[in-house]
Amino acid sequence: MTIHHDKLAYGRLARTSEEMTDNQIEDILKELSSGDEKYILAIDQGTTSTRAIVFDRRGTIVARAQQEFPQIYPKPGWVEHSPQDIMGSTVAVTGEAMVRAGLSAQDISAIGITNQRETTLVWDRKTGKPVYNAIVWQCRRTADYCDALRRDGFAEKIYNKTGLVPDAYFSATKIKWILDNVDGARERAERGELVFGTVDTFVLWQLSKGKIFATDYTNASRTMLFNIHTLRWDEELLRLFDIPASMLPQVYPSSYLFGCTDPRLFGSAIPVCGVVGDQQAALFGQLCTKKGDVKNTYGTGCFLLMNTGDRAVKSQNGLVTTLGATVEGKPCYVLEGSVFVGGAVVQWLRDEMRIISSSDDSETQALKVKDSGGVYVVPAFTGLGAPYWDPSARGTVTGITRGTSREHIVRAALEGIAYEVCDLVQAMEKDAGIKITQLAVDGGACKNDFLMQFQADLLDCTAVRPKVAETTALGAAYLAGLNAGCWSGIEEIKKNFEVERTFTPNMGEGDRINLLNGWRAAVKKATLK
């Protein structure tokens, strides 16, 4: 049903944001949130596709649209995206989702943006034109430089300030690479002509036609330039990476009125009231708002996050400390472990190996055999993330015999995802000093029942899958809707949460130990250590 808001209020909101003060925009938002029906549009700009999802007040999906875009591999270990593909898909799916929902821009109370983190763009401050492709979080081109940082003794300083380890995963070394390798980029940056942003900042800039230059705490905390204790860009780290401070965006809470989209894009201006990195969005979407709550997202990579409240837990086991999304005040702290290749191994089976016809086919093939036949797939296509942090590791398949079939390979690839997550959980249990007994799961690959059951078996804990598996987009929608007045608070949102299925472990301890020992042996071969 299309809702009817005060057209006069929308007419005022349609003016460009530079014509209005923040207080004027907030007053109009109050008018727009006064109706009974409220819709939030979440833009989920991911690594392999962009999605737009319209949610109602019950957290129910009204409509969605998705568009995949190409991955660019200039050299082995290098990964890039076309900025035009990012924005083209973003605008396209946003419009399509509204059309499918039967809504206009005037029916959308707010937009929430969530994004692939760490992916780095640098563009011209005046024209908005990027000087280079987006360097994706998976890209390993700066691995040697990160090794040098560790050798030179900077690891502890970087961790103490940012909660991160020196790794090519994060944004700082990607910015430095662009400034050092694109002709004229460093000189232009020093003159204040270039700006940097993670994908959220780039999308905000483009949707507002350059009116908004901002990010949120969660994305800033993934750059290796942001001090997670002072909540400021760190001058010492900027000097270390030789990055001008003028390139950096303003940093705000995740639930915040960032501004409005340009009215020419969708017919009317739409307030952007939420920005959050994809994994922190999923943590919030799973309503893991209390200390000790844990979720894992099975996306292109796998990302295990634990809410540690107001305490920044220092990891001794290869995890990182980062900032989570909160509605008010100082953001909470989060302990995180990241796997570079998770669900992407299924795409590899489909697109490169061509041994399955679709992602759903992976479960069908895996269930045709009783086990993997001793085969292990370590999907270290771009090195290994937590808890190993080995950029030199490469994908490995071990245990192949004459009797190994396609089904064994497919099953072993899916099991490899679960093994990687198990490594993260065990590291997190050591750091937090607790046994994890329940894991909230989300992301595309969590729809695979075989994978979820195997995960529960390996971890010896329950895996809980929500009815709405799009928790990344849902988290962004909740954060935006809370700021726009669609919900009164967390307690009202919790009434929306429904469990779709709970997976209970049923594997014997001896089998679990044997399987994990085999996995660890396979990882050693992948790391060549």
XYZ file of C-alpha atoms in Angstrom:
529
model
C 0.000 0.000 0.000
C 1.346 3.429 -0.943
C 1.318 5.818 1.976
C 0.424 9.499 1.735
C 2.631 11.925 3.612
C 2.362 15.692 3.900
C 3.245 16.820 0.356
C 4.201 20.263 1.607
C 6.781 18.717 3.921
C 8.232 16.726 1.055
C 8.325 19.807 -1.099
C 10.485 21.499 1.504
C 12.682 18.420 1.868
C 13.221 18.318 -1.894
C 15.371 21.447 -1.680
C 19.091 20.787 -1.764
C 20.624 20.231 1.648
C 22.865 23.298 1.393
C 19.693 25.449 1.419
C 18.572 23.980 4.756
C 19.961 23.791 8.257
C 20.149 20.523 10.171
C 17.363 21.726 12.462
C 15.095 22.408 9.483
C 15.685 18.923 8.101
C 15.016 17.354 11.507
C 11.733 19.277 11.847
C 10.565 18.000 8.491
C 11.592 14.455 9.412
C 9.317 14.652 12.437
C 6.420 15.538 10.151
C 7.209 12.676 7.801
C 7.436 10.115 10.623
C 4.026 11.015 12.037
C 2.037 8.667 9.768
C 1.033 5.113 10.697
C 2.819 3.411 7.819
C 6.563 3.863 7.546
C 8.985 2.361 5.049
C 12.781 2.267 5.273
C 15.000 1.556 2.276
C 18.332 -0.159 2.962
C 21.139 0.014 0.420
C 23.524 -2.924 0.887
C 26.567 -2.277 -1.296
C 28.449 -5.573 -1.101
C 31.566 -7.087 -2.596
C 29.965 -8.943 -5.488
C 26.562 -7.271 -5.767
C 24.487 -4.327 -4.644
C 21.067 -4.804 -3.072
C 18.272 -2.478 -2.114
C 15.571 -3.709 0.245
C 12.415 -1.932 1.383
C 11.330 -2.829 4.931
C 8.147 -1.971 6.772
C 7.830 -1.248 10.496
C 7.604 -4.961 11.302
C 11.007 -5.555 9.750
C 9.323 -7.431 6.904
C 10.782 -7.252 3.409
C 8.324 -5.428 1.126
C 10.485 -5.533 -2.006
C 14.067 -6.049 -3.029
C 16.339 -5.677 -6.027
C 19.864 -6.959 -6.608
C 22.502 -6.501 -9.264
C 25.839 -8.266 -9.511
C 28.841 -6.436 -10.916
C 32.238 -7.586 -12.261
C 35.292 -8.343 -10.170
C 38.548 -7.034 -11.598
C 41.791 -8.981 -11.086
C 44.688 -6.976 -12.623
C 47.336 -9.284 -11.123
C 47.343 -12.382 -8.908
C 46.150 -11.338 -5.447
C 44.902 -7.946 -6.665
C 41.162 -7.186 -6.562
C 39.437 -4.049 -7.825
C 35.955 -2.698 -8.568
C 34.893 -0.094 -11.075
C 33.501 2.936 -9.188
C 30.999 3.329 -12.012
C 29.772 -0.219 -11.414
C 29.367 0.514 -7.696
C 27.287 3.638 -8.250
C 25.458 2.411 -11.335
C 24.238 -0.664 -9.495
C 23.404 1.375 -6.382
C 21.157 3.836 -8.200
C 19.598 1.100 -10.337
C 18.600 -1.237 -7.503
C 17.350 1.629 -5.336
C 14.939 2.754 -8.023
C 13.946 -0.814 -8.874
C 13.175 -1.701 -5.252
C 10.883 1.302 -4.903
C 9.091 0.431 -8.133
C 8.631 -3.182 -7.034
C 7.227 -1.974 -3.719
C 4.855 0.386 -5.496
C 6.373 3.333 -3.632
C 7.806 6.670 -4.604
C 10.629 8.555 -2.953
C 8.001 10.438 -0.959
C 6.930 7.155 0.690
C 10.404 6.389 2.072
C 10.982 7.733 5.578
C 14.741 7.236 5.413
C 17.596 5.413 3.736
C 20.116 3.300 5.607
C 23.424 2.487 3.884
C 25.593 -0.512 4.662
C 28.693 -1.417 2.728
C 31.673 -3.624 2.083
C 34.261 -2.264 4.480
C 37.923 -1.302 3.935
C 37.456 -1.038 0.150
C 39.163 2.211 -0.770
C 38.364 4.998 -3.219
C 40.091 8.313 -3.905
C 38.345 10.947 -5.998
C 38.469 14.584 -7.065
C 36.890 16.919 -4.530
C 35.307 19.125 -7.223
C 34.252 16.675 -9.934
C 33.658 13.518 -7.872
C 35.657 11.564 -10.465
C 37.793 8.727 -8.999
C 41.488 8.759 -9.819
C 41.694 4.948 -9.761
C 39.493 1.901 -9.419
C 38.233 0.966 -5.958
C 40.830 -1.246 -4.267
C 38.826 -4.034 -2.646
C 39.302 -5.248 0.918
C 40.459 -8.625 -0.431
C 43.339 -7.077 -2.383
C 46.822 -8.096 -1.255
C 48.957 -5.646 -3.248
C 50.273 -3.918 -0.119
C 51.152 -7.098 1.762
C 54.912 -6.538 1.470
C 54.587 -3.038 2.888
C 52.583 -4.422 5.821
C 55.301 -6.993 6.430
C 57.795 -4.131 6.578
C 55.629 -2.289 9.119
C 55.701 -5.345 11.351
C 59.452 -5.800 10.932
C 60.004 -2.137 11.793
C 58.115 -2.508 15.051
C 54.913 -0.599 14.252
C 52.476 -3.451 14.881
C 51.959 -2.759 18.578
C 51.490 0.985 18.091
C 48.942 0.412 15.314
C 47.048 -2.164 17.358
C 46.991 -0.044 20.504
C 45.479 2.874 18.619
C 43.205 1.158 16.083
C 42.622 -2.369 17.377
C 43.860 -3.647 14.000
C 46.927 -5.544 12.838
C 49.121 -4.232 10.004
C 47.558 -5.989 7.025
C 46.687 -5.235 3.423
C 43.057 -5.893 4.371
C 42.626 -2.408 5.835
C 42.328 0.937 4.047
C 45.409 2.941 5.060
C 47.946 1.106 2.916
C 45.536 1.139 -0.039
C 45.308 4.954 0.163
C 49.084 5.193 0.325
C 49.412 2.902 -2.702
C 47.096 5.117 -4.759
C 48.951 8.276 -3.754
C 52.316 6.683 -4.536
C 51.376 4.977 -7.813
C 48.789 7.129 -9.629
C 50.460 9.919 -11.566
C 50.070 13.257 -9.818
C 47.852 11.859 -7.054
C 50.102 12.732 -4.135
C 50.646 16.283 -5.307
C 46.907 16.773 -5.860
C 46.130 15.296 -2.427
C 48.607 17.624 -0.735
C 46.913 20.572 -2.483
C 43.586 19.428 -1.008
C 42.130 18.412 -4.373
C 41.573 14.720 -3.588
C 39.473 12.999 -0.946
C 39.310 9.464 0.388
C 36.399 7.348 1.377
C 35.354 3.811 2.029
C 32.374 2.754 -0.078
C 29.806 4.327 2.251
C 31.473 7.725 1.929
C 31.669 7.433 -1.851
C 28.006 6.442 -2.104
C 26.963 9.305 0.224
C 28.970 11.778 -1.838
C 27.498 10.598 -5.124
C 23.882 10.309 -3.912
C 24.063 13.854 -2.519
C 26.001 15.263 -5.498
C 28.918 16.168 -3.267
C 26.902 17.705 -0.424
C 27.765 14.948 2.100
C 31.366 14.016 2.908
C 31.090 11.730 5.908
C 31.413 8.244 7.322
C 30.435 6.546 10.572
C 32.437 5.152 13.478
C 32.216 1.552 12.291
C 33.700 2.244 8.868
C 36.294 4.680 10.197
C 37.475 2.000 12.626
C 38.437 -0.234 9.667
C 40.836 2.198 8.006
C 43.866 1.728 10.312
C 43.859 5.525 10.678
C 41.151 6.010 13.324
C 41.871 5.899 17.042
C 39.071 3.778 18.509
C 39.727 5.108 22.014
C 39.710 8.850 21.293
C 37.233 8.490 18.376
C 39.382 10.715 16.174
C 41.575 10.399 13.101
C 45.055 9.803 14.478
C 47.667 12.368 13.461
C 50.609 10.065 14.211
C 49.215 7.345 11.950
C 48.497 9.859 9.191
C 52.168 10.823 9.311
C 53.234 7.178 9.304
C 51.248 6.449 6.119
C 51.914 9.901 4.642
C 48.237 10.698 4.125
C 47.017 14.338 4.225
C 44.334 14.924 6.864
C 42.378 17.026 4.356
C 41.449 13.815 2.513
C 39.439 12.391 5.414
C 35.664 12.598 5.929
C 33.754 13.717 9.015
C 32.881 10.848 11.363
C 29.447 10.460 12.974
C 27.449 7.791 14.839
C 25.851 5.096 12.681
C 22.319 6.267 13.487
C 22.505 9.899 12.419
C 20.953 12.341 9.964
C 23.754 12.531 7.391
C 21.751 14.612 4.917
C 19.550 13.958 1.892
C 19.873 12.424 -1.548
C 19.831 14.811 -4.472
C 16.142 15.245 -5.459
C 16.959 14.672 -9.128
C 17.958 11.052 -8.535
C 14.689 9.544 -7.313
C 12.161 12.326 -7.824
C 12.357 13.734 -4.305
C 15.074 14.031 -1.706
C 15.239 11.132 0.747
C 16.901 11.525 4.178
C 19.909 9.289 4.827
C 19.632 8.486 8.536
C 21.935 5.495 8.911
C 25.407 4.451 7.723
C 27.171 1.341 9.018
C 29.801 -1.165 7.906
C 28.238 -4.405 6.756
C 29.409 -6.633 9.595
C 28.442 -4.218 12.348
C 25.116 -3.813 10.525
C 24.563 -7.563 10.713
C 25.458 -7.566 14.415
C 22.829 -4.882 14.994
C 20.334 -6.571 12.688
C 20.696 -9.756 14.730
C 19.948 -7.563 17.778
C 23.258 -8.546 19.378
C 23.126 -5.407 21.484
C 24.290 -6.945 24.759
C 27.789 -7.794 25.927
C 28.688 -11.363 24.925
C 26.263 -11.621 21.980
C 27.902 -13.304 18.950
C 27.001 -13.537 15.273
C 28.662 -14.859 12.129
C 27.919 -13.629 8.634
C 28.436 -16.062 5.767
C 28.943 -13.668 2.900
C 31.757 -13.367 0.364
C 33.952 -13.711 3.429
C 32.998 -14.857 6.924
C 32.891 -12.404 9.791
C 32.522 -13.392 13.419
C 31.706 -10.538 15.791
C 31.187 -10.410 19.542
C 29.756 -7.407 21.351
C 32.140 -6.654 24.236
C 30.232 -3.629 25.551
C 32.211 -0.625 26.727
C 35.461 -2.588 27.050
C 37.967 -2.887 24.210
C 39.182 -6.492 24.530
C 42.813 -6.888 23.493
C 43.209 -10.055 21.473
C 46.053 -12.471 22.096
C 44.849 -14.862 19.387
C 44.884 -13.054 16.070
C 41.553 -11.225 16.277
C 40.990 -7.479 15.941
C 39.148 -4.959 18.090
C 36.776 -2.587 16.345
C 33.763 -0.348 16.916
C 30.128 -1.432 16.789
C 26.976 0.461 15.947
C 24.930 2.062 18.676
C 22.000 4.417 18.559
C 23.160 6.941 21.126
C 26.435 8.066 22.644
C 29.769 6.308 22.348
C 29.779 3.189 20.156
C 30.319 -0.187 21.754
C 33.448 -2.259 21.188
C 33.517 -5.448 19.161
C 35.914 -8.374 18.931
C 36.125 -9.584 15.342
C 37.609 -12.369 13.289
C 37.536 -12.171 9.498
C 37.838 -14.899 6.884
C 38.708 -13.510 3.450
C 37.041 -16.268 1.423
C 33.815 -17.759 2.785
C 30.800 -17.983 0.526
C 33.057 -16.905 -2.345
C 34.329 -20.492 -2.489
C 30.876 -21.478 -3.748
C 31.171 -18.878 -6.519
C 34.558 -20.387 -7.358
C 32.987 -23.831 -7.665
C 30.318 -22.357 -9.940
C 32.191 -19.831 -12.068
C 35.803 -20.998 -12.270
C 35.653 -24.752 -11.621
C 32.161 -25.109 -13.176
C 31.372 -28.207 -11.147
C 28.077 -26.835 -9.833
C 25.409 -25.004 -11.800
C 24.199 -22.717 -9.005
C 24.874 -21.882 -5.371
C 21.902 -24.018 -4.315
C 23.405 -26.952 -6.204
C 26.308 -27.064 -3.735
C 24.083 -28.427 -0.974
C 22.527 -31.003 -3.297
C 25.951 -32.294 -4.363
C 27.361 -32.292 -0.816
C 24.533 -34.470 0.479
C 25.173 -37.136 -2.170
C 28.186 -38.400 -0.187
C 28.339 -39.351 3.491
C 31.535 -37.338 4.097
C 34.294 -35.569 2.178
C 36.297 -38.761 1.725
C 39.273 -37.242 3.528
C 39.389 -34.222 1.202
C 39.968 -30.739 2.659
C 39.636 -27.468 0.752
C 41.471 -24.503 2.278
C 40.091 -21.502 0.329
C 43.054 -19.192 0.915
C 42.700 -17.576 -2.517
C 43.873 -14.187 -1.231
C 45.852 -15.374 1.786
C 44.503 -16.264 5.211
C 42.900 -13.762 7.563
C 42.265 -14.287 11.263
C 43.628 -15.955 13.242
C 46.569 -16.734 10.908
C 47.153 -13.427 9.067
C 49.286 -15.077 6.411
C 49.158 -13.162 3.106
C 51.388 -15.732 1.403
C 48.974 -18.640 1.945
C 47.212 -19.935 -1.143
C 44.205 -22.107 -1.817
C 44.877 -25.789 -1.296
C 43.019 -29.064 -1.852
C 44.418 -32.030 0.076
C 43.508 -35.679 0.498
C 42.574 -36.391 -3.119
C 42.589 -40.073 -4.111
C 41.477 -41.995 -7.211
C 38.062 -42.326 -5.616
C 37.573 -38.593 -5.086
C 34.482 -37.341 -6.881
C 33.006 -33.982 -7.742
C 30.647 -34.385 -4.793
C 33.580 -34.879 -2.396
C 35.194 -31.644 -3.633
C 31.968 -29.680 -3.278
C 31.334 -31.037 0.209
C 34.911 -30.325 1.286
C 34.615 -26.745 0.014
C 31.492 -26.143 2.091
C 33.101 -27.795 5.102
C 36.107 -25.518 4.609
C 33.892 -22.515 5.341
C 32.772 -24.095 8.622
C 36.355 -24.976 9.587
C 37.457 -21.375 9.042
C 34.654 -20.128 11.286
C 35.568 -22.732 13.893
C 39.112 -21.318 13.988
C 37.650 -17.886 14.686
C 35.299 -19.126 17.408
C 38.078 -20.959 19.232
C 40.277 -17.846 19.134
C 37.392 -15.683 20.359
C 36.612 -18.044 23.226
C 40.229 -17.759 24.402
C 40.239 -13.956 24.202
C 36.839 -13.465 25.830
C 37.294 -16.256 28.363
C 33.868 -17.765 27.670
C 32.420 -20.779 25.884
C 30.157 -19.769 23.024
C 26.980 -21.853 23.229
C 24.832 -20.045 20.658
C 25.784 -18.511 17.337
C 23.489 -16.172 15.429
C 23.990 -16.748 11.688
C 23.164 -14.720 8.605
C 24.371 -14.008 5.089
C 23.723 -15.771 1.801
C 25.489 -19.048 2.637
C 23.559 -19.491 5.902
C 20.632 -20.633 3.748
C 22.595 -23.845 3.127
C 21.188 -26.316 5.675
C 24.087 -28.732 5.236
C 26.633 -26.021 6.017
C 24.721 -24.797 9.068
C 24.353 -28.293 10.516
C 28.036 -29.040 9.954
C 28.891 -25.715 11.600
C 26.806 -26.550 14.681
C 28.463 -29.970 14.838
C 32.005 -28.568 14.616
C 31.375 -25.902 17.238
C 29.252 -28.097 19.504
C 26.821 -25.210 19.865
C 23.458 -24.210 18.424
C 23.310 -22.110 15.277
C 20.247 -19.857 15.108
C 19.029 -18.628 11.720
C 16.521 -15.747 11.751
C 13.422 -15.647 9.602
C 14.775 -12.554 7.853
C 18.263 -13.633 6.781
C 19.063 -10.219 5.272
C 20.281 -8.986 8.634
C 22.951 -6.709 7.158
C 20.344 -4.654 5.315
C 17.958 -4.993 8.252
C 20.560 -3.574 10.652
C 21.054 -0.554 8.391
C 17.278 -0.120 8.172
C 16.864 -0.311 11.951
C 19.586 2.283 12.553
C 18.094 4.643 9.961
C 14.534 4.073 11.155
C 15.417 4.721 14.773
C 16.882 8.089 13.839
C 13.874 8.900 11.641
C 11.395 8.028 14.402
C 9.962 4.885 12.817
C 10.698 2.924 16.006
C 10.814 4.175 19.564
C 13.813 2.086 20.562
C 15.503 -1.319 20.700
C 12.700 -2.927 22.716
C 10.143 -2.154 20.029
C 12.435 -3.585 17.360
C 12.965 -6.792 19.336
C 9.269 -7.584 18.896
C 10.001 -8.077 15.182
C 12.626 -10.818 15.641
C 11.630 -14.343 14.604
C 13.751 -17.517 14.428
C 13.420 -19.503 11.212
C 15.450 -22.571 12.315
C 17.800 -23.695 15.063
C 20.547 -26.212 14.247
C 21.533 -28.459 17.166
C 24.885 -30.319 17.261
C 24.782 -34.115 16.993
C 28.408 -35.055 16.224
C 30.456 -37.169 18.594
C 33.477 -35.609 20.281
C 35.890 -38.126 18.737
C 34.701 -37.406 15.194
C 34.931 -33.681 15.837
C 38.522 -33.905 17.063
C 39.593 -36.073 14.104
C 38.047 -33.707 11.573
C 39.644 -30.648 13.167
C 43.050 -32.333 13.285
C 42.742 -33.038 9.556
C 41.823 -29.407 8.914
C 44.830 -28.095 10.832
C 47.124 -30.359 8.823
C 45.611 -29.006 5.598
C 46.102 -25.392 6.744
C 49.787 -26.079 7.393
C 50.159 -27.191 3.782
C 48.376 -24.049 2.554
C 50.698 -21.812 4.545
C 53.839 -23.685 3.510
C 55.045 -23.516 7.107
